[in-house]
PDB file of C-alpha atoms in Angstrom:
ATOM      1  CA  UNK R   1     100.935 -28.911   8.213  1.00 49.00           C
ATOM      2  CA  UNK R   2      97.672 -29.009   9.860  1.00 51.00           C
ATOM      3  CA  UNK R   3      94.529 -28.575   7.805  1.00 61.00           C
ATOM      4  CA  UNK R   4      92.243 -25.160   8.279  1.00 55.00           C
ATOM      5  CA  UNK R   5      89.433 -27.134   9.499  1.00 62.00           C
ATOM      6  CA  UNK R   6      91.480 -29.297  11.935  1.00 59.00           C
ATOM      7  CA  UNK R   7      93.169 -25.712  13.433  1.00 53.00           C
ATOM      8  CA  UNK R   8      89.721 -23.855  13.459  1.00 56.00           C
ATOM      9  CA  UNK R   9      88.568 -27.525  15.613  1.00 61.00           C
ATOM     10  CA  UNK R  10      91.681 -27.287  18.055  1.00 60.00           C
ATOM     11  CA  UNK R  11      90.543 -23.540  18.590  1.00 58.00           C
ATOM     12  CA  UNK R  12      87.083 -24.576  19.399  1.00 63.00           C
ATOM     13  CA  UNK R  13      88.191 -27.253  21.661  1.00 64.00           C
ATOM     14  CA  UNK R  14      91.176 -24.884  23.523  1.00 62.00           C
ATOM     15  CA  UNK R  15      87.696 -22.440  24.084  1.00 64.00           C
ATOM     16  CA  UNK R  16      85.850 -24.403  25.765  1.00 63.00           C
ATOM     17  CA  UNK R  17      88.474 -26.298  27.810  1.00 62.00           C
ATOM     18  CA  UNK R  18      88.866 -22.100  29.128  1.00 62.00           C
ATOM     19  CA  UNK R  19      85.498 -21.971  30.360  1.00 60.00           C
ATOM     20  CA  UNK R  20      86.458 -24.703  33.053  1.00 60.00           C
ATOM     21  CA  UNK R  21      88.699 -22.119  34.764  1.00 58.00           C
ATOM     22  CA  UNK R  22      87.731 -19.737  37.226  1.00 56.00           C
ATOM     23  CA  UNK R  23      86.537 -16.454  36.126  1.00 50.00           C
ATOM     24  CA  UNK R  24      89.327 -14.293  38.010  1.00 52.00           C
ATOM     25  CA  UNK R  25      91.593 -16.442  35.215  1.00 51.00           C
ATOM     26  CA  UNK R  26      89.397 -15.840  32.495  1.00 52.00           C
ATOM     27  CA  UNK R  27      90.027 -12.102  30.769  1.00 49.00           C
ATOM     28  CA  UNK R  28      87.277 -12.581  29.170  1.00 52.00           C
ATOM     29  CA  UNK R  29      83.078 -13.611  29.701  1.00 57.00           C
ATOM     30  CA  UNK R  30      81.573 -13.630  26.483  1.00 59.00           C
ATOM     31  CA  UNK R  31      83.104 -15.082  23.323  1.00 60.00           C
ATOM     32  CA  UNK R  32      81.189 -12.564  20.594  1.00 60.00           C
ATOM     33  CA  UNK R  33      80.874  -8.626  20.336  1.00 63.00           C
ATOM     34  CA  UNK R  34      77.444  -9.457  18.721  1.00 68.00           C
ATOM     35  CA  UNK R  35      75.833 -12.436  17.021  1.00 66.00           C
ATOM     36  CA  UNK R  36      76.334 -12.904  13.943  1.00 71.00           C
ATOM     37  CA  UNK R  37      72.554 -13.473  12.957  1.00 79.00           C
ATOM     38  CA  UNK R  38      69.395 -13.800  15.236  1.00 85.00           C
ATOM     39  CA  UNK R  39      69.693 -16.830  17.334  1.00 88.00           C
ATOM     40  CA  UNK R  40      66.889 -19.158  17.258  1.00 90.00           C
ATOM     41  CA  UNK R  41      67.351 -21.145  20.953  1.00 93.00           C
ATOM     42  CA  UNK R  42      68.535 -19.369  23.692  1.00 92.00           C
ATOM     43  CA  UNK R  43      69.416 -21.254  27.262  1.00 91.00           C
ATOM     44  CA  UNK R  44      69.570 -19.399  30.329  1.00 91.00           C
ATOM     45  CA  UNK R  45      70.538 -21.353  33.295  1.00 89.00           C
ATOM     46  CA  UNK R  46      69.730 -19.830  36.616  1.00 86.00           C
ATOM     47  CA  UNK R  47      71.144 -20.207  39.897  1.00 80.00           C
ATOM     48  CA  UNK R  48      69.340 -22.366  42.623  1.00 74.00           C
ATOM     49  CA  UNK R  49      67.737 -20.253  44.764  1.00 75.00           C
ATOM     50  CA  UNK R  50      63.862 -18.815  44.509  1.00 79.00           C
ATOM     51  CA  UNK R  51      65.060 -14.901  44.794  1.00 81.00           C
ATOM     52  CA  UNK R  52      67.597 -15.914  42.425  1.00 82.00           C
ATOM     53  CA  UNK R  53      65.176 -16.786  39.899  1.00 85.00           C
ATOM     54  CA  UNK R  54      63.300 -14.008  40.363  1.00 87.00           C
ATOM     55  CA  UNK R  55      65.989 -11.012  39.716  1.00 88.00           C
ATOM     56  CA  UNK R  56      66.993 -12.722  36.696  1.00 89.00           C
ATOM     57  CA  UNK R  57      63.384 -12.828  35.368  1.00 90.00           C
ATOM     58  CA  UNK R  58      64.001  -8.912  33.830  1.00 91.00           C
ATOM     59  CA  UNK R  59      67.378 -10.137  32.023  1.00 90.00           C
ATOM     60  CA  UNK R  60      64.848 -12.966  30.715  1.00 91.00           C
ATOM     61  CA  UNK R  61      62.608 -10.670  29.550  1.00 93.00           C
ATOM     62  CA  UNK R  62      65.220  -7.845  27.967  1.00 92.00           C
ATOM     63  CA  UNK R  63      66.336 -11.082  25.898  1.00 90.00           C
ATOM     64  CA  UNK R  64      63.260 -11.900  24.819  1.00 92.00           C
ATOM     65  CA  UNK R  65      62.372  -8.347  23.689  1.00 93.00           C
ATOM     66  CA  UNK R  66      65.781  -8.343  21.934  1.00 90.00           C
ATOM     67  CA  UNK R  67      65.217 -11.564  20.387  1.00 91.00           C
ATOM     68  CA  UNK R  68      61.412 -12.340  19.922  1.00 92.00           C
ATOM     69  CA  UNK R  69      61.628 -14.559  17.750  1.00 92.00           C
ATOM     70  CA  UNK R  70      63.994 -16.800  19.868  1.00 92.00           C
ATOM     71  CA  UNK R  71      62.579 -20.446  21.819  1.00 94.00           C
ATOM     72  CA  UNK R  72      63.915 -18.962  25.066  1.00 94.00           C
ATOM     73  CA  UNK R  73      63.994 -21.782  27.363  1.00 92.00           C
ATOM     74  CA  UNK R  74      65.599 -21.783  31.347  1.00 90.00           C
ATOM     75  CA  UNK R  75      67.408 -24.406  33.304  1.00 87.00           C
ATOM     76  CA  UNK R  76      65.997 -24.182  36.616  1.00 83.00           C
ATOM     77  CA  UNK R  77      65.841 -25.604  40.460  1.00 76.00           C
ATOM     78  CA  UNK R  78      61.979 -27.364  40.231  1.00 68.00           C
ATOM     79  CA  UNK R  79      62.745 -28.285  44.471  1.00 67.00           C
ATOM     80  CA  UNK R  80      63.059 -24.786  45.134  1.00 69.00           C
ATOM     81  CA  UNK R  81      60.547 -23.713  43.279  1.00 74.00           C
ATOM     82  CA  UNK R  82      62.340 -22.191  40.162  1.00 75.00           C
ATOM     83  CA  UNK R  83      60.244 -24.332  37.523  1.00 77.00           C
ATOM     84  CA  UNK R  84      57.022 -22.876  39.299  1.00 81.00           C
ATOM     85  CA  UNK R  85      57.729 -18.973  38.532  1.00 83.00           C
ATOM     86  CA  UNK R  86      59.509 -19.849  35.237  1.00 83.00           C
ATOM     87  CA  UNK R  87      55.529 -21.201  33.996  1.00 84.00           C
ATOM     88  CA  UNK R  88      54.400 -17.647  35.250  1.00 87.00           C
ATOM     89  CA  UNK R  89      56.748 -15.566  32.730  1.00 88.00           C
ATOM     90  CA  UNK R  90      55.625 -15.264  29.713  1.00 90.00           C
ATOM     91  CA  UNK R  91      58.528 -14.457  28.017  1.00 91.00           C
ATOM     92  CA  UNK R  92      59.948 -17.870  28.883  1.00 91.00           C
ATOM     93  CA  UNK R  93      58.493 -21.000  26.633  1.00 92.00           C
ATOM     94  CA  UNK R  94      59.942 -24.089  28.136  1.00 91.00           C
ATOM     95  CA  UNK R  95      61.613 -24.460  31.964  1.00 89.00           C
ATOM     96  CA  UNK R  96      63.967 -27.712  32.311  1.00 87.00           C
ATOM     97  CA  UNK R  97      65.120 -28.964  35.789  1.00 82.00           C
ATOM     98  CA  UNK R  98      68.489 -29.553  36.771  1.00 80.00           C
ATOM     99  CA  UNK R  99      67.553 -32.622  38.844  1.00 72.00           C
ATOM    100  CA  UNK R 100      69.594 -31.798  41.713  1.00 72.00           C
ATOM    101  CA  UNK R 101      67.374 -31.890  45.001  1.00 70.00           C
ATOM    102  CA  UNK R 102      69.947 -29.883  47.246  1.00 68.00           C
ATOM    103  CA  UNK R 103      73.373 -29.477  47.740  1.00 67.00           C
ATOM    104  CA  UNK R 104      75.303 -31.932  49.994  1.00 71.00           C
ATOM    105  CA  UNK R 105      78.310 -34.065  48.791  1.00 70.00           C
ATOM    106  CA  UNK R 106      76.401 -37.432  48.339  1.00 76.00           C
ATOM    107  CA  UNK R 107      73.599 -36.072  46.302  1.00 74.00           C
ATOM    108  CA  UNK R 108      76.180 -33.872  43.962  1.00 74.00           C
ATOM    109  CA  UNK R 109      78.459 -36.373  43.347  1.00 79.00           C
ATOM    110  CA  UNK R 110      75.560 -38.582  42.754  1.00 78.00           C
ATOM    111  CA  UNK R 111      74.414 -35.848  40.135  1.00 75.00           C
ATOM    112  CA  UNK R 112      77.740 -35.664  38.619  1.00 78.00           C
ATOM    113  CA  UNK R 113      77.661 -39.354  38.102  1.00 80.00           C
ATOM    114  CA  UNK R 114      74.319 -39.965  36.588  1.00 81.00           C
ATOM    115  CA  UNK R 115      71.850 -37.377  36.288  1.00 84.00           C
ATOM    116  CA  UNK R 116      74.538 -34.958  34.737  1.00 83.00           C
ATOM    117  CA  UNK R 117      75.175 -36.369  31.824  1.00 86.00           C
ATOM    118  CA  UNK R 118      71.476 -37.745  31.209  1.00 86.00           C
ATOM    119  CA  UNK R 119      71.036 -33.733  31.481  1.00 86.00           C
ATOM    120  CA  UNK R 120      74.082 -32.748  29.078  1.00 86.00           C
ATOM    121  CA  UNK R 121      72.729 -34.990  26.059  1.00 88.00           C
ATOM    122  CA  UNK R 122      69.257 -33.654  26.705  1.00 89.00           C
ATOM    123  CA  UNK R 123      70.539 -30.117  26.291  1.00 89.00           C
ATOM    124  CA  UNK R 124      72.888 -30.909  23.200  1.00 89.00           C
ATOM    125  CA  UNK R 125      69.602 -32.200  21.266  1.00 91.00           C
ATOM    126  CA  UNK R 126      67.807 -28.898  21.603  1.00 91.00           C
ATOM    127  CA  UNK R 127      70.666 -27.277  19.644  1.00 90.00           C
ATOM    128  CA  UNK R 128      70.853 -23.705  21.735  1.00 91.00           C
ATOM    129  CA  UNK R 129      72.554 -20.793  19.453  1.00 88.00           C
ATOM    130  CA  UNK R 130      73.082 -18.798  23.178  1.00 88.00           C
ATOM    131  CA  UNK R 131      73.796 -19.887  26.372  1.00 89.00           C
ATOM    132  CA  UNK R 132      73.921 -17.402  29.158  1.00 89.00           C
ATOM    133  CA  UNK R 133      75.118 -18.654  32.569  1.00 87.00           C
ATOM    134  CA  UNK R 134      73.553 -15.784  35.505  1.00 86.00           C
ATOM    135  CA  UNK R 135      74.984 -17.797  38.502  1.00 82.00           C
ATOM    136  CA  UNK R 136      78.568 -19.698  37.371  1.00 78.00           C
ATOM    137  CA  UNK R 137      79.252 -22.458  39.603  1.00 78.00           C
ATOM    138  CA  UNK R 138      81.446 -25.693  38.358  1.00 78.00           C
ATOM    139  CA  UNK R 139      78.237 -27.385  36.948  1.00 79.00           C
ATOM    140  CA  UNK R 140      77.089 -25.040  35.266  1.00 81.00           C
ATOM    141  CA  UNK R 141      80.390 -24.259  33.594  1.00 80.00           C
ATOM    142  CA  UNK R 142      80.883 -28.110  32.475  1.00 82.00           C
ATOM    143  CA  UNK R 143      77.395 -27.936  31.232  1.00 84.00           C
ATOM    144  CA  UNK R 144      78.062 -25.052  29.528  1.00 83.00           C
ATOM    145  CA  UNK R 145      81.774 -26.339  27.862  1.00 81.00           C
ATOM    146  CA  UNK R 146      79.669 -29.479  27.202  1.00 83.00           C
ATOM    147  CA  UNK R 147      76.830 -27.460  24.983  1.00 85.00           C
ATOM    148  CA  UNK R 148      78.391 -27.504  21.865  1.00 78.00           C
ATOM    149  CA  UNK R 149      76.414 -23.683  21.141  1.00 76.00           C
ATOM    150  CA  UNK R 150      77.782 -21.067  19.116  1.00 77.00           C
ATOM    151  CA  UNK R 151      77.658 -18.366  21.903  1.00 80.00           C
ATOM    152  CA  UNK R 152      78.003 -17.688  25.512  1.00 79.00           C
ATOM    153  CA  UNK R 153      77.738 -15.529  27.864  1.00 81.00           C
ATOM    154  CA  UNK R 154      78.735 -15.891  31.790  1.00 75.00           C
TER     155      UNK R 154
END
């Protein structure tokens, strides 16, 4: 008979292998009611585009007034000038970029191949209790499977 810890382990691993799927498949987007205690890192990856980044800026700043003592950082386009309006919110303390210049075939798998995972262990060091994805896309879903955090939101 398998051990609690190993079971509670094969859970973990079954959630995240879910996240992979497409959200029609998924019944559900979040895997908590409410956190258990205040997280301390929150990650909020954006989608690509300029507008984009600018209507999520007010969820950014509701989850900063909801958690103010949080390091709320953002995952962000730099080429399309994501990076640049992150520095102007002040509810956000650190912007990382993605890496990916634009979206063609070459350059993604190229991405997938190298820059991806250089961008996956950079993540997993900074420990992030949330992770809210605005925009899912493939990416963005590995990335987020790949986290290792606590608690998610799509």
């Amino acid at each position: 008979m398998l051990k609690l810890s190993k079971m509670i382990d094969i859970f973990k691993i079954k959630c995240r292998l879910r996240l992979l799927l497409p959200l029609r498949s998924v019944p559900w987007l979040r895997n908590f009611k409410e956190p258990a205690e205040q997280p301390q890192c929150i990650l909020c990856m954006t989608a690509s585009g300029l507008g984009d980044v600018i209507m999520d800026l007010p969820a950014i700043h509701a989850l900063k007034q909801k958690f103010p003592n949080a390091r709320l950082t953002v995952l962000a386009h730099f080429n399309s000038g994501g990076g640049e309006i992150c520095k102007l919110a002040p509810a956000i303390d650190e912007t990382i970029d993605t890496g990916l210049k634009n979206f063609r075939w070459p350059t993604v798998i190229f991405f997938m191949l190298c820059r991806f995972w250089v961008l996956l262990f950079q993540l997993r060091k900074k420990k992030f209790d949330l992770a809210i994805v605005f925009w899912p896309n493939p990416i963005r879903r590995l990335l987020l499977a790949g986290l290792g955090g606590r608690y998610w939101i799509y």
